[in-house]
Amino acid sequence: MDAQVQNAVEIAWDARSDPSLKIQAMAFLEQLRSEPSAWRVCLSLVTREPRSSDVVRHVALEIVNHAIQLERLDAGYLADARDNLMEYVRRVYGGLDGEGQVDTSSFQNKIAQTIVYLFARLYGEQWRTFFDDFLALAGVKDGLGGSNVAGVSLYLRVVSAVHDEIADLLVPRSPAVQKRNGLLKDLVRQRDAQKVASSWQAILAQWIAQDDALLEMCLKVVGRWASWIDISLVINQGLMNLLLQLIGRTSAGPANDGVDAVRNAAIGTLTEIVGKKMQPADKLELIVFLNLDSIVAQLISSPLLHDLRSSSGYDTDLAEAVAGLVNHTASDIIKAVDNDGVDEATRQRADALLQVFLPHLLRFFADEYDEICSTVIPSLTELLTLLRKVAKAKGTLPPSHAAMLPPILNAIIAKTRYDETASWGNEDEQTDEAEFQELRKRLHVLQQAVAAVDEKLYMDVVNSVIFATFENLARQQGQIDWRDLDLALHEVFLFGDLAVKHGGLYTKNRPTGPAAETLIGIVRKMVESDIARFSHPAIQLQYMEICVRYVTFFEANPRLIPRVLEDFVRFVHHRHVRVRTRSWYLFQRFVKSLRAQLGDVAETVIGAIGDLLVIKAELPRVRSDDDLSSDESEPSADVIFTSQLCLFEAVGCMSSTSSVPLEKQVLYARSALNPLFSDLDKHLGAAKTGDELAVLQIHHDITAFGTLARGYSDWTPGSSSSAASAPAKEVSEAFEQGADAILVAMESLKTSRDIRTAARMAFSRLVGVLGARILTQLPRWIESLLSQSSTKDEMAMFLRLLDQVVYDFKTEIYSILDSLLTPLLQRVFAGLAEPTSGTDDEIQLAELRREYLNFLLIILNNDLGAVLVSSTNQNGFETLISTVEHFAKDVTDLPTAKIAYTLLTKMASQWGGPDLITLPGSVATTANNGPTASTPGLPGFSNFMITRFSPVCWALPTNPAFNAKDAQARGVLGEVAALQRTIYAKTGEEFLVYLSEVWFPGMQLGKEAGDEYVRALEQRDAKGFRQFFLAFVQRSGS
């Protein structure tokens, strides 16, 4: 059996094995895990001589572990497993005879895990000598740290694994396991914690100058156990002296990296000791007893952290370890200050310690390395939270606390600055740049916290930094470090958060408060300081971002708009691609917000950027895997074109403002449109032959046309809430000619999905420019955008566009919709009938179904239902109804079914004629208590509802796959209930008779249940019947 297991493991883990054999081997091993006696065979594979391979023994131990954890072994078997394993351990790790035969580190960890699983089952009664056995194995006794390296190493691994199994709080465990672990920890504390703690001191003393690997392992064990054993076992003179000796080691260097690891592990151990949970007064006593202030101060002043701080010899690992110690200590001190349950003496002591540790905290917060800075951010955040709480409670900060804020804020601002070694835009440093920007976000949160404590201090300090930088810029005639200017502009950008909190910059043309007034002065100074002339790209980008963010400032200060526009015109022509493309987007946002004030300069600006409106399509470059010459930081041609589109929208915004004369608006429109049409005509011939570049060029021309249209008009036809007005007739005529050109191109290239995509976008933008003029072109748009090549996804998107068109032009569209509906629906039906292949196709089909039903709903909701049953379209009415019924019955697509039932209810309401019954809960609208007034119904539709719509109501509830308790299903049943009430309102007693005498007997529903149903339909209001119907369906299906 053991040979069979060994062969299976070797086959399963051999990359050269036959795949079918590997599958069989894995299946065999999986089955082996469930065999009750498999652990014996696997344990023999682990302990036998000669040894099996490591992978075989790893897998075998995993199966043993699985059996122990699932408690398949009784007490006798557990004892047998322990004895066999300990016999192996003593043979291999018991002394000099085992040297050279010890297992690999990974296997030692695995065997330690198995031993600890046995410990968890046996330590209570059957293995009271657990720790004694391993101490003897290691030779640790009578204060001696042992001379058996392998034995000591395994002992430390086992002791570490004990902590991981019973005391690691980061591992989620069941309540039963938590209870077991609690009992085990109590037993360890009672029986063996003393001797285990003594062993640590002995091992450290024995190996302090001999084996750094053992020292590091031992230190980590001390740190882990310190969290749950008596602190007095750790805090004793002997162990502390050894710990401080290791912390103070100074022999670290390139030749002995291990010393660094030991020293950092010692600091980590001290951090774990300090982090032990205890009462605030006890924790403060511990901090004072350990003299942590002195230890941290000495480490900070050590050559590795002080003399070499700005050199390549700076020990970042040591700095991060000390920063962790400072963070934990400061956090505990802050918690003591913030604890309402401590006495005044304890709080004052904590306050004093906080004053002592704040410089240490800021020292590491200000560290050049962001990883070190990030280590202390948690405690700094806690400190600011405390100060905010104190300020809110007392109205002001005590002097000792108030004195903390300026150095904290100054440190935050200083850390926000780019390092001297940092460079902007360097491709090799993109990761560092991204990490720094993430750090800036965290620093911004800290700045906001300072502002929440003392807003005036925040405004004064930040304002001072910004104005000092602007003055230096002027005094040194632009010759300052770009990092200083970047910092100042970054603070300008962030300052707006404070102004926004108070309601923005202006209220009735006056600053909203001190923050807004300060910011207004800053932005004015920024614009007037000619910062935009500074040559560094980072500064230029910051400047534009600020102008866009505070665009309301320019609304109130229009005299500065031409100056900023001049800067933007320069930036949109910038040689640096990142500045250039970003400026196109920001320029569009700036002019769109200020379009009403640009009439005087529109012509100048449009002329200045005209050269950038030339479109030159580029096919995507195909790069080979070994092509290292291409610049990955360069944006793709597609990204650049997307940014270029912003310029077309900006031109539209500037051209269409009311302050520009109408003849100028038309002139600007034609000057932008004509080059597009000429270019389109130029490339159409080549595009027809399949030239990819020509097709892409036409795609870009059409997209630019649509984007220009969006800039020209924000008007939404049919919307009474739209603030914008319809474009002038002359402007619409210019765009109408352009739409004709697009249609010509699209009709020639309608098999191209890219062209259809661009045209669909242009169509959606043209609605707001052309208004009702677009209706005359609608047949051609539909013909091209719903071609035989159109995908289901495209059809769904175009139907959404038509929804908006129907809504916008409901009073003008009837005749056109009447002539177009049948061919339109035929295209849709063809798409619905296409077979699906794959998940994506199924998703698109479901979306097309929903959009088709929504389109019909839009027609009915806008009083255009007559078009569905007109003489032109009546031949397709049966197909239309059949598709709706089909979707209503589909148990696999409940969202679509819900829409289908809603649509059937709407049809019944509109075409069912006047109400014959006033439903419970509804309000009658007729005189003389007669039937409710309604529009005339379709002849024969009452009977149609009973014979067609009513049976559909029961299609889903009677489907065995329908789960009436599902949330989506409940929503569908609500719509079904509404449909039945509507049928009853329109047909009255005839419907009740049909249910009682035809439908319910056919369903084999008992008379009592049928009568109950009819009564509910007659007597209950909408909510009551919906609840009844849901319960009725659930009861019938159970």
mmCIF file of N, CA and C in Angstrom, residues 699-779:
data_model
loop_
_atom_site.group_PDB
_atom_site.id
_atom_site.type_symbol
_atom_site.label_atom_id
_atom_site.label_comp_id
_atom_site.label_asym_id
_atom_site.label_seq_id
_atom_site.Cartn_x
_atom_site.Cartn_y
_atom_site.Cartn_z
ATOM 1 N N HIS A 699 -14.365 56.622 -39.532
ATOM 2 C CA HIS A 699 -14.879 56.454 -38.156
ATOM 3 C C HIS A 699 -14.543 57.675 -37.311
ATOM 4 N N HIS A 700 -13.302 58.135 -37.394
ATOM 5 C CA HIS A 700 -12.874 59.296 -36.612
ATOM 6 C C HIS A 700 -13.618 60.560 -37.053
ATOM 7 N N ASP A 701 -13.808 60.723 -38.363
ATOM 8 C CA ASP A 701 -14.526 61.908 -38.859
ATOM 9 C C ASP A 701 -15.959 61.943 -38.324
ATOM 10 N N ILE A 702 -16.632 60.802 -38.373
ATOM 11 C CA ILE A 702 -18.022 60.750 -37.903
ATOM 12 C C ILE A 702 -18.083 61.007 -36.396
ATOM 13 N N THR A 703 -17.150 60.410 -35.657
ATOM 14 C CA THR A 703 -17.122 60.610 -34.205
ATOM 15 C C THR A 703 -16.873 62.077 -33.863
ATOM 16 N N ALA A 704 -15.965 62.708 -34.580
ATOM 17 C CA ALA A 704 -15.692 64.127 -34.345
ATOM 18 C C ALA A 704 -16.921 64.978 -34.654
ATOM 19 N N PHE A 705 -17.631 64.616 -35.712
ATOM 20 C CA PHE A 705 -18.864 65.330 -36.066
ATOM 21 C C PHE A 705 -19.875 65.253 -34.913
ATOM 22 N N GLY A 706 -20.086 64.046 -34.375
ATOM 23 C CA GLY A 706 -21.019 63.890 -33.271
ATOM 24 C C GLY A 706 -20.582 64.642 -32.030
ATOM 25 N N THR A 707 -19.281 64.661 -31.767
ATOM 26 C CA THR A 707 -18.772 65.370 -30.590
ATOM 27 C C THR A 707 -18.938 66.880 -30.757
ATOM 28 N N LEU A 708 -18.713 67.388 -31.950
ATOM 29 C CA LEU A 708 -18.939 68.810 -32.214
ATOM 30 C C LEU A 708 -20.414 69.164 -31.980
ATOM 31 N N ALA A 709 -21.308 68.281 -32.404
ATOM 32 C CA ALA A 709 -22.741 68.504 -32.199
ATOM 33 C C ALA A 709 -23.073 68.561 -30.712
ATOM 34 N N ARG A 710 -22.436 67.697 -29.916
ATOM 35 C CA ARG A 710 -22.683 67.722 -28.477
ATOM 36 C C ARG A 710 -22.253 69.053 -27.878
ATOM 37 N N GLY A 711 -21.135 69.595 -28.351
ATOM 38 C CA GLY A 711 -20.693 70.889 -27.860
ATOM 39 C C GLY A 711 -21.631 72.008 -28.233
ATOM 40 N N TYR A 712 -22.278 71.899 -29.399
ATOM 41 C CA TYR A 712 -23.156 72.965 -29.882
ATOM 42 C C TYR A 712 -24.469 73.039 -29.120
ATOM 43 N N SER A 713 -24.940 71.909 -28.620
ATOM 44 C CA SER A 713 -26.277 71.945 -28.036
ATOM 45 C C SER A 713 -26.415 70.984 -26.865
ATOM 46 N N ASP A 714 -26.870 71.535 -25.726
ATOM 47 C CA ASP A 714 -27.255 70.717 -24.577
ATOM 48 C C ASP A 714 -28.766 70.523 -24.530
ATOM 49 N N TRP A 715 -29.449 70.995 -25.549
ATOM 50 C CA TRP A 715 -30.905 70.970 -25.546
ATOM 51 C C TRP A 715 -31.421 69.535 -25.702
ATOM 52 N N THR A 716 -32.437 69.199 -24.916
ATOM 53 C CA THR A 716 -33.091 67.897 -25.017
ATOM 54 C C THR A 716 -34.524 68.117 -25.455
ATOM 55 N N PRO A 717 -34.873 67.727 -26.667
ATOM 56 C CA PRO A 717 -36.251 67.927 -27.131
ATOM 57 C C PRO A 717 -37.239 67.210 -26.214
ATOM 58 N N GLY A 718 -38.344 67.847 -25.974
ATOM 59 C CA GLY A 718 -39.392 67.220 -25.172
ATOM 60 C C GLY A 718 -39.185 67.329 -23.684
ATOM 61 N N SER A 719 -38.068 67.930 -23.255
ATOM 62 C CA SER A 719 -37.798 68.047 -21.824
ATOM 63 C C SER A 719 -38.093 69.469 -21.367
ATOM 64 N N SER A 720 -39.052 69.594 -20.476
ATOM 65 C CA SER A 720 -39.406 70.928 -19.980
ATOM 66 C C SER A 720 -38.388 71.432 -18.978
ATOM 67 N N SER A 721 -37.575 70.512 -18.415
ATOM 68 C CA SER A 721 -36.595 70.914 -17.401
ATOM 69 C C SER A 721 -35.277 71.346 -18.000
ATOM 70 N N SER A 722 -35.093 71.182 -19.297
ATOM 71 C CA SER A 722 -33.819 71.531 -19.919
ATOM 72 C C SER A 722 -33.614 73.040 -19.897
ATOM 73 N N ALA A 723 -32.457 73.431 -19.359
ATOM 74 C CA ALA A 723 -32.154 74.867 -19.265
ATOM 75 C C ALA A 723 -31.745 75.440 -20.617
ATOM 76 N N ALA A 724 -31.220 74.593 -21.467
ATOM 77 C CA ALA A 724 -30.756 75.076 -22.767
ATOM 78 C C ALA A 724 -31.932 75.211 -23.729
ATOM 79 N N SER A 725 -31.738 75.997 -24.759
ATOM 80 C CA SER A 725 -32.779 76.190 -25.767
ATOM 81 C C SER A 725 -32.330 75.545 -27.072
ATOM 82 N N ALA A 726 -33.297 75.333 -27.949
ATOM 83 C CA ALA A 726 -32.994 74.694 -29.230
ATOM 84 C C ALA A 726 -32.078 75.586 -30.064
ATOM 85 N N PRO A 727 -31.160 74.997 -30.822
ATOM 86 C CA PRO A 727 -30.282 75.801 -31.684
ATOM 87 C C PRO A 727 -31.088 76.533 -32.748
ATOM 88 N N ALA A 728 -30.503 77.585 -33.274
ATOM 89 C CA ALA A 728 -31.155 78.343 -34.333
ATOM 90 C C ALA A 728 -31.302 77.482 -35.593
ATOM 91 N N LYS A 729 -32.304 77.829 -36.414
ATOM 92 C CA LYS A 729 -32.590 77.055 -37.632
ATOM 93 C C LYS A 729 -31.367 76.987 -38.535
ATOM 94 N N GLU A 730 -30.639 78.090 -38.639
ATOM 95 C CA GLU A 730 -29.476 78.122 -39.531
ATOM 96 C C GLU A 730 -28.383 77.154 -39.074
ATOM 97 N N VAL A 731 -28.213 77.040 -37.755
ATOM 98 C CA VAL A 731 -27.220 76.097 -37.222
ATOM 99 C C VAL A 731 -27.674 74.671 -37.491
ATOM 100 N N SER A 732 -28.959 74.406 -37.249
ATOM 101 C CA SER A 732 -29.489 73.064 -37.500
ATOM 102 C C SER A 732 -29.314 72.669 -38.964
ATOM 103 N N GLU A 733 -29.503 73.625 -39.869
ATOM 104 C CA GLU A 733 -29.350 73.330 -41.295
ATOM 105 C C GLU A 733 -27.926 72.918 -41.623
ATOM 106 N N ALA A 734 -26.947 73.585 -40.995
ATOM 107 C CA ALA A 734 -25.548 73.235 -41.238
ATOM 108 C C ALA A 734 -25.271 71.805 -40.802
ATOM 109 N N PHE A 735 -25.800 71.422 -39.645
ATOM 110 C CA PHE A 735 -25.574 70.063 -39.156
ATOM 111 C C PHE A 735 -26.411 69.055 -39.930
ATOM 112 N N GLU A 736 -27.546 69.492 -40.454
ATOM 113 C CA GLU A 736 -28.369 68.573 -41.246
ATOM 114 C C GLU A 736 -27.631 68.161 -42.516
ATOM 115 N N GLN A 737 -26.942 69.102 -43.129
ATOM 116 C CA GLN A 737 -26.138 68.763 -44.310
ATOM 117 C C GLN A 737 -25.040 67.767 -43.935
ATOM 118 N N GLY A 738 -24.453 67.966 -42.740
ATOM 119 C CA GLY A 738 -23.431 67.025 -42.292
ATOM 120 C C GLY A 738 -24.005 65.650 -42.026
ATOM 121 N N ALA A 739 -25.230 65.605 -41.477
ATOM 122 C CA ALA A 739 -25.872 64.316 -41.231
ATOM 123 C C ALA A 739 -26.102 63.569 -42.541
ATOM 124 N N ASP A 740 -26.452 64.312 -43.610
ATOM 125 C CA ASP A 740 -26.628 63.674 -44.921
ATOM 126 C C ASP A 740 -25.321 63.041 -45.388
ATOM 127 N N ALA A 741 -24.222 63.742 -45.180
ATOM 128 C CA ALA A 741 -22.923 63.202 -45.587
ATOM 129 C C ALA A 741 -22.595 61.927 -44.812
ATOM 130 N N ILE A 742 -22.910 61.921 -43.530
ATOM 131 C CA ILE A 742 -22.652 60.731 -42.725
ATOM 132 C C ILE A 742 -23.508 59.565 -43.216
ATOM 133 N N LEU A 743 -24.765 59.848 -43.511
ATOM 134 C CA LEU A 743 -25.641 58.786 -43.984
ATOM 135 C C LEU A 743 -25.141 58.185 -45.294
ATOM 136 N N VAL A 744 -24.627 59.020 -46.178
ATOM 137 C CA VAL A 744 -24.077 58.504 -47.443
ATOM 138 C C VAL A 744 -22.935 57.552 -47.164
ATOM 139 N N ALA A 745 -22.036 57.964 -46.272
ATOM 140 C CA ALA A 745 -20.894 57.116 -45.938
ATOM 141 C C ALA A 745 -21.350 55.841 -45.234
ATOM 142 N N MET A 746 -22.303 55.980 -44.345
ATOM 143 C CA MET A 746 -22.754 54.821 -43.576
ATOM 144 C C MET A 746 -23.472 53.815 -44.471
ATOM 145 N N GLU A 747 -24.251 54.310 -45.419
ATOM 146 C CA GLU A 747 -24.954 53.401 -46.326
ATOM 147 C C GLU A 747 -23.978 52.604 -47.180
ATOM 148 N N SER A 748 -22.814 53.163 -47.411
ATOM 149 C CA SER A 748 -21.803 52.439 -48.197
ATOM 150 C C SER A 748 -20.979 51.493 -47.336
ATOM 151 N N LEU A 749 -20.916 51.783 -46.032
ATOM 152 C CA LEU A 749 -20.019 51.023 -45.144
ATOM 153 C C LEU A 749 -20.777 50.407 -43.966
ATOM 154 N N LYS A 750 -22.065 50.108 -44.161
ATOM 155 C CA LYS A 750 -22.855 49.653 -43.017
ATOM 156 C C LYS A 750 -22.473 48.257 -42.532
ATOM 157 N N THR A 751 -21.632 47.559 -43.269
ATOM 158 C CA THR A 751 -21.153 46.258 -42.774
ATOM 159 C C THR A 751 -20.021 46.421 -41.764
ATOM 160 N N SER A 752 -19.500 47.625 -41.616
ATOM 161 C CA SER A 752 -18.411 47.872 -40.669
ATOM 162 C C SER A 752 -18.986 48.218 -39.302
ATOM 163 N N ARG A 753 -18.645 47.423 -38.314
ATOM 164 C CA ARG A 753 -19.147 47.690 -36.963
ATOM 165 C C ARG A 753 -18.607 49.012 -36.427
ATOM 166 N N ASP A 754 -17.344 49.321 -36.716
ATOM 167 C CA ASP A 754 -16.760 50.577 -36.235
ATOM 168 C C ASP A 754 -17.520 51.777 -36.780
ATOM 169 N N ILE A 755 -17.889 51.720 -38.047
ATOM 170 C CA ILE A 755 -18.642 52.825 -38.653
ATOM 171 C C ILE A 755 -20.028 52.925 -38.011
ATOM 172 N N ARG A 756 -20.676 51.784 -37.792
ATOM 173 C CA ARG A 756 -21.994 51.811 -37.155
ATOM 174 C C ARG A 756 -21.908 52.382 -35.738
ATOM 175 N N THR A 757 -20.854 52.024 -35.036
ATOM 176 C CA THR A 757 -20.679 52.529 -33.665
ATOM 177 C C THR A 757 -20.527 54.048 -33.659
ATOM 178 N N ALA A 758 -19.689 54.549 -34.561
ATOM 179 C CA ALA A 758 -19.490 56.003 -34.640
ATOM 180 C C ALA A 758 -20.778 56.702 -35.060
ATOM 181 N N ALA A 759 -21.493 56.122 -36.010
ATOM 182 C CA ALA A 759 -22.727 56.739 -36.498
ATOM 183 C C ALA A 759 -23.808 56.740 -35.419
ATOM 184 N N ARG A 760 -23.861 55.665 -34.645
ATOM 185 C CA ARG A 760 -24.852 55.614 -33.561
ATOM 186 C C ARG A 760 -24.592 56.713 -32.536
ATOM 187 N N MET A 761 -23.320 56.938 -32.229
ATOM 188 C CA MET A 761 -22.976 58.020 -31.316
ATOM 189 C C MET A 761 -23.348 59.372 -31.918
ATOM 190 N N ALA A 762 -23.046 59.559 -33.201
ATOM 191 C CA ALA A 762 -23.373 60.825 -33.860
ATOM 192 C C ALA A 762 -24.884 61.047 -33.882
ATOM 193 N N PHE A 763 -25.650 59.992 -34.151
ATOM 194 C CA PHE A 763 -27.109 60.099 -34.169
ATOM 195 C C PHE A 763 -27.625 60.592 -32.815
ATOM 196 N N SER A 764 -27.108 60.017 -31.731
ATOM 197 C CA SER A 764 -27.584 60.416 -30.402
ATOM 198 C C SER A 764 -27.274 61.877 -30.116
ATOM 199 N N ARG A 765 -26.143 62.390 -30.628
ATOM 200 C CA ARG A 765 -25.785 63.793 -30.404
ATOM 201 C C ARG A 765 -26.578 64.740 -31.308
ATOM 202 N N LEU A 766 -26.930 64.242 -32.492
ATOM 203 C CA LEU A 766 -27.624 65.108 -33.459
ATOM 204 C C LEU A 766 -29.061 65.416 -33.049
ATOM 205 N N VAL A 767 -29.640 64.578 -32.218
ATOM 206 C CA VAL A 767 -31.027 64.804 -31.814
ATOM 207 C C VAL A 767 -31.185 66.181 -31.189
ATOM 208 N N GLY A 768 -30.209 66.575 -30.349
ATOM 209 C CA GLY A 768 -30.291 67.868 -29.683
ATOM 210 C C GLY A 768 -29.994 69.039 -30.593
ATOM 211 N N VAL A 769 -29.368 68.801 -31.744
ATOM 212 C CA VAL A 769 -29.037 69.884 -32.664
ATOM 213 C C VAL A 769 -30.088 70.016 -33.767
ATOM 214 N N LEU A 770 -30.526 68.882 -34.303
ATOM 215 C CA LEU A 770 -31.466 68.906 -35.423
ATOM 216 C C LEU A 770 -32.913 69.001 -34.966
ATOM 217 N N GLY A 771 -33.212 68.516 -33.777
ATOM 218 C CA GLY A 771 -34.598 68.518 -33.343
ATOM 219 C C GLY A 771 -35.443 67.633 -34.245
ATOM 220 N N ALA A 772 -36.640 68.090 -34.571
ATOM 221 C CA ALA A 772 -37.567 67.288 -35.382
ATOM 222 C C ALA A 772 -37.057 67.059 -36.800
ATOM 223 N N ARG A 773 -36.065 67.820 -37.228
ATOM 224 C CA ARG A 773 -35.507 67.626 -38.576
ATOM 225 C C ARG A 773 -34.954 66.211 -38.751
ATOM 226 N N ILE A 774 -34.547 65.599 -37.636
ATOM 227 C CA ILE A 774 -33.926 64.283 -37.745
ATOM 228 C C ILE A 774 -34.933 63.204 -38.104
ATOM 229 N N LEU A 775 -36.230 63.507 -37.917
ATOM 230 C CA LEU A 775 -37.249 62.488 -38.179
ATOM 231 C C LEU A 775 -37.324 62.130 -39.654
ATOM 232 N N THR A 776 -37.080 63.111 -40.519
ATOM 233 C CA THR A 776 -37.144 62.813 -41.953
ATOM 234 C C THR A 776 -36.012 61.879 -42.376
ATOM 235 N N GLN A 777 -34.923 61.892 -41.612
ATOM 236 C CA GLN A 777 -33.788 61.017 -41.928
ATOM 237 C C GLN A 777 -33.873 59.675 -41.206
ATOM 238 N N LEU A 778 -34.849 59.543 -40.318
ATOM 239 C CA LEU A 778 -34.893 58.364 -39.451
ATOM 240 C C LEU A 778 -34.908 57.047 -40.224
ATOM 241 N N PRO A 779 -35.667 56.902 -41.333
ATOM 242 C CA PRO A 779 -35.641 55.625 -42.067
ATOM 243 C C PRO A 779 -34.232 55.235 -42.510
#
